[in-house]
C-alpha cells in the first residue's frame, strides 16, 4: 500500500514542478494540485499515469470552459457596442502590446491569411511612427503578403493621424479589412497607454463603430508579468483577444491559463514561426499537451 | 510585498530565541511563493531555499534585531551573492559603480557578440552599447556596428538608422549588389574591415533565434568561431518567465556566454530571470535596458536587483 501511495505522491510532485516550470503561476498550480488530490482520493487513482491523465482532463476542461466564456463575453460586448453606434464602415483589427513580442509579424500573417483564405481586400497600416525602420519592416511584409499598405507621410509622427488617413483611404477604396500595427509599449508607460486609448477613439470615430478586434500580442516565453500586462491592457484599452506568439520555441506560456480564466480574454491566434504561414487558430488540446510534456 | 509578508510571519516568532525546522517552514513556503511569482526558475528557487534553510537554522539571534529582520537580511544577502554581488558593498559606493564592466583587451578590435531569442532587444542593445563604448572617458573610441541579421525584414535598416543617431559606422552587405548573403559572411568580412581600419571595438548584432533551432544555433557557433569575441552577451527580455534558465543553459552550452543584458527593466516585471541567468551560466548580468532610447542603458547592480526581486 505504501508503494502505491509513494507513486501517486511522486507523480503529484513531478506534475507540480512541470506546471510551475511552464509559468502557470503558484496560485493556479496550488488550486490544480488541491483539486487533483481530491480526484485522486475520490476516484482512488493508483498510478502516475492515472494521476497525469486526470490532471490533463481537468486542465483541458477548465481551459475550454474559460475560453468559451471569454469568447461569449467579447461577443456580447461587441454586439452591445454596435447596437449603440451601428456596425463599423469596415472591419478593423488593431494590434497592440509589449515591445518585441511579435505585433508587426502577426499583422503580416493575419493580412496574408485574410487575403488568401478569406479572399478579403486587406489594407495594412504602419502606425508605428517611432521605432527605427518599423515602417520599412511592415512594408517588406506587405510586399511578401501581396497586400496594400498605408504608411505615414514624411514627418507624420502622430500614430492616430496615420490611422485616420488610412481609414479614409480604406472606406474610399472599399477595403474589407484594415489591420493596424502599432508601436510596442510597456503597460506601465502611462503616456503611451493614453496614446493608445486616443488612437482607438480616433479609429472608432472614423469607422463609426467598434474595432472588430483589439488584439493583445504576448510572446510565449513571458512569465507572470504577462498577466499583469494583460490586466492593464484590458483596463486601459479593452482588448478583445490574445495573439500568443513564439509557441514554436521551448516556452509553454502557462500564463495563458490566467489570462483566459481570470481576465476573460480569449486566445484568438497562435504564432508558430517567423514566416507568413506560421499562424494557427488556438487549439486548447494541443496547448495542454504542450504544457504537460 | 515579500518583506511585509515575512515581517508578519516572523512576528509570531518574536518570543522565540531559536529558529527551528518547524517554525521556519511556513516562512520558507512564503519565500518560495514570492520568488516563483517573481519569475525565478523553480529549480533555482528550490536550491536557494535549501541554502536559506541551512543558514536560518544556524543563525544566532542577535541583540536588538528580531528573528524576522535577521531572516529577511539573510534572504536578501543570499540573493545579492547569487547575483554576483557582495552584500557588504552597496551600489552607492564609488568603487562599485566605477568598476569597469568589460575586461581590458589588448587585440584590436575588441569584439562583442550579441545573441538571444527573437524580440529580446539585441539590435537596440547593440546600438546602446556602441554609444557607451565610444564616449569612453579615456578619449573617443571608434566602434564598428555589424548588421549580421540578414534574416529579419529591415533588420539591417534598423541598425543603420540607429547607427546614424549616434554617429557610428555600420558594416552591412547589400544583398542586391553581392547576391544572397549569410550572417557568417557579414561577420567575417566585418572583422577584416574593422582590423584594416583600426577600429577599437566591433559589436555584432545577430538574428533572434530559438534554442531548439539546431541549424541557427550552429550558425551562431560558427559566427563566434569566425570573430573570436572577447565578450559574448546574452540579451534577455526581463519579462521572461521560467524559460530563462533553459535558454541560458542552451546558449551557454552552445557558444559560452560571458555576460548578459536584461532589457525592458523600465516595466514592472520583478525580473527573477536575473537569478536564473547568473545561476545557470555563472556569467554576470552586465547591463539593464531601461527604455527604448539609446541612452537608456544602465550598469547592473546586484543589490538593486535583489530588492526588486524581493519586492
Ligand atoms: N520564432 C518565432 N518568432 C517570432 C514569432 N512572431 C514574431 N517573431 C519574431 O519576433 C521578433 C519580433 O517581432 P516583431 O513583429 O518585430 O515584434 P513587434 O511586437 O512588432 O516589435 P516592436 O514593434 O518593436 O514592439 C522578430 O524577429 C520576429 O520574426 C513567432 O511566432 N515565432
Ligand atoms: N521599453 C523598452 N523597450 C526596449 C528596451 N530594449 C529594447 N526595447 C524595444 O524592444 C523592441 C525590440 O527590440 P529589438 O532591438 O528590435 O529586438 P531584437 O532582439 O533585435 O529583435 P530581433 O532582431 O527580431 O530578434 C523594440 O521596440 C525596442 O525599442 C528597453 O530596455 N525598454
Ligand atoms: Mg513592430
Ligand atoms: Mg534585431
Coordinates of C-alpha atoms in Angstrom, one line a residue, chain A residues 186-286:
Chain A
X186 CA 5.1 48.8 -21.8
X187 CA 1.8 48.7 -20.0
X188 CA 3.4 50.8 -17.2
X189 CA 4.0 53.8 -19.5
X190 CA 1.0 56.0 -18.8
X191 CA 1.7 58.4 -21.7
X192 CA 1.9 55.6 -24.2
X193 CA -1.2 53.9 -22.9
X194 CA -3.0 57.2 -23.1
X195 CA -1.8 57.5 -26.7
X196 CA -3.3 54.1 -27.5
X197 CA -6.7 55.0 -25.9
X198 CA -6.7 58.1 -28.1
X199 CA -5.8 56.0 -31.2
X200 CA -8.7 53.6 -30.6
X201 CA -11.1 56.5 -30.1
X202 CA -10.0 58.2 -33.3
X203 CA -10.3 54.9 -35.2
X204 CA -13.8 54.1 -33.9
X205 CA -15.0 57.6 -34.6
X206 CA -13.7 57.3 -38.2
X207 CA -15.4 53.9 -38.9
X208 CA -18.4 54.9 -36.8
X209 CA -18.4 51.7 -34.9
X210 CA -16.3 49.5 -32.6
X211 CA -13.0 48.0 -33.8
X212 CA -13.6 44.4 -34.8
X213 CA -10.7 43.1 -32.8
X214 CA -8.2 44.8 -30.4
X215 CA -5.6 42.0 -30.3
X216 CA -3.0 42.0 -27.5
X217 CA 0.2 40.3 -28.7
X218 CA 2.2 38.5 -26.0
X219 CA 5.1 36.0 -26.5
X220 CA 5.2 32.5 -25.1
X221 CA 8.5 33.0 -23.1
X222 CA 6.8 35.7 -20.9
X223 CA 6.4 35.0 -17.2
X224 CA 3.8 36.1 -14.7
X225 CA 4.2 39.7 -15.7
X226 CA 2.2 38.9 -18.8
X227 CA -0.9 38.6 -16.6
X228 CA -0.2 42.0 -15.1
X229 CA 0.3 43.4 -18.6
X230 CA -2.9 41.8 -19.9
X231 CA -4.9 43.1 -16.9
X232 CA -3.6 46.7 -17.5
X233 CA -4.3 46.5 -21.3
X234 CA -7.9 45.2 -20.6
X235 CA -8.5 48.1 -18.2
X236 CA -7.0 50.8 -20.5
X237 CA -7.9 49.7 -24.0
X238 CA -10.4 46.8 -23.7
X239 CA -8.6 44.1 -25.6
X240 CA -10.8 41.5 -27.3
X241 CA -8.3 38.7 -27.8
X242 CA -4.8 37.5 -27.3
X243 CA -2.3 36.6 -30.0
X244 CA 0.2 34.2 -28.4
X245 CA 3.5 34.2 -30.4
X246 CA 6.7 32.1 -30.5
X247 CA 5.0 28.9 -29.4
X248 CA 7.4 27.2 -31.8
X249 CA 10.0 27.6 -29.1
X250 CA 10.6 25.8 -25.8
X251 CA 8.3 28.1 -23.7
X252 CA 4.9 26.7 -22.8
X253 CA 3.1 30.0 -22.0
X254 CA 1.3 28.8 -18.9
X255 CA 0.3 32.5 -18.2
X256 CA -2.4 32.0 -20.8
X257 CA -4.5 30.0 -18.3
X258 CA -4.7 33.0 -16.0
X259 CA -5.3 35.5 -18.9
X260 CA -8.3 33.4 -20.2
X261 CA -9.7 32.3 -16.9
X262 CA -9.1 35.3 -14.6
X263 CA -9.3 38.1 -17.1
X264 CA -11.8 36.6 -19.6
X265 CA -9.6 37.4 -22.7
X266 CA -9.9 34.6 -25.3
X267 CA -6.8 33.4 -27.3
X268 CA -7.6 34.2 -30.9
X269 CA -4.4 33.2 -32.7
X270 CA -1.1 31.4 -32.1
X271 CA 2.2 32.3 -33.8
X272 CA 4.5 29.3 -34.5
X273 CA 7.3 30.8 -36.5
X274 CA 8.6 33.7 -38.5
X275 CA 7.0 33.2 -41.9
X276 CA 3.6 34.2 -43.3
X277 CA 2.2 30.7 -42.9
X278 CA 3.1 30.4 -39.3
X279 CA -0.3 31.4 -37.8
X280 CA -2.7 28.9 -36.2
X281 CA -6.1 29.1 -34.5
X282 CA -5.9 28.4 -30.8
X283 CA -6.2 24.7 -30.1
X284 CA -6.7 24.0 -26.4
X285 CA -5.9 20.3 -26.7
X286 CA -2.5 20.9 -28.4

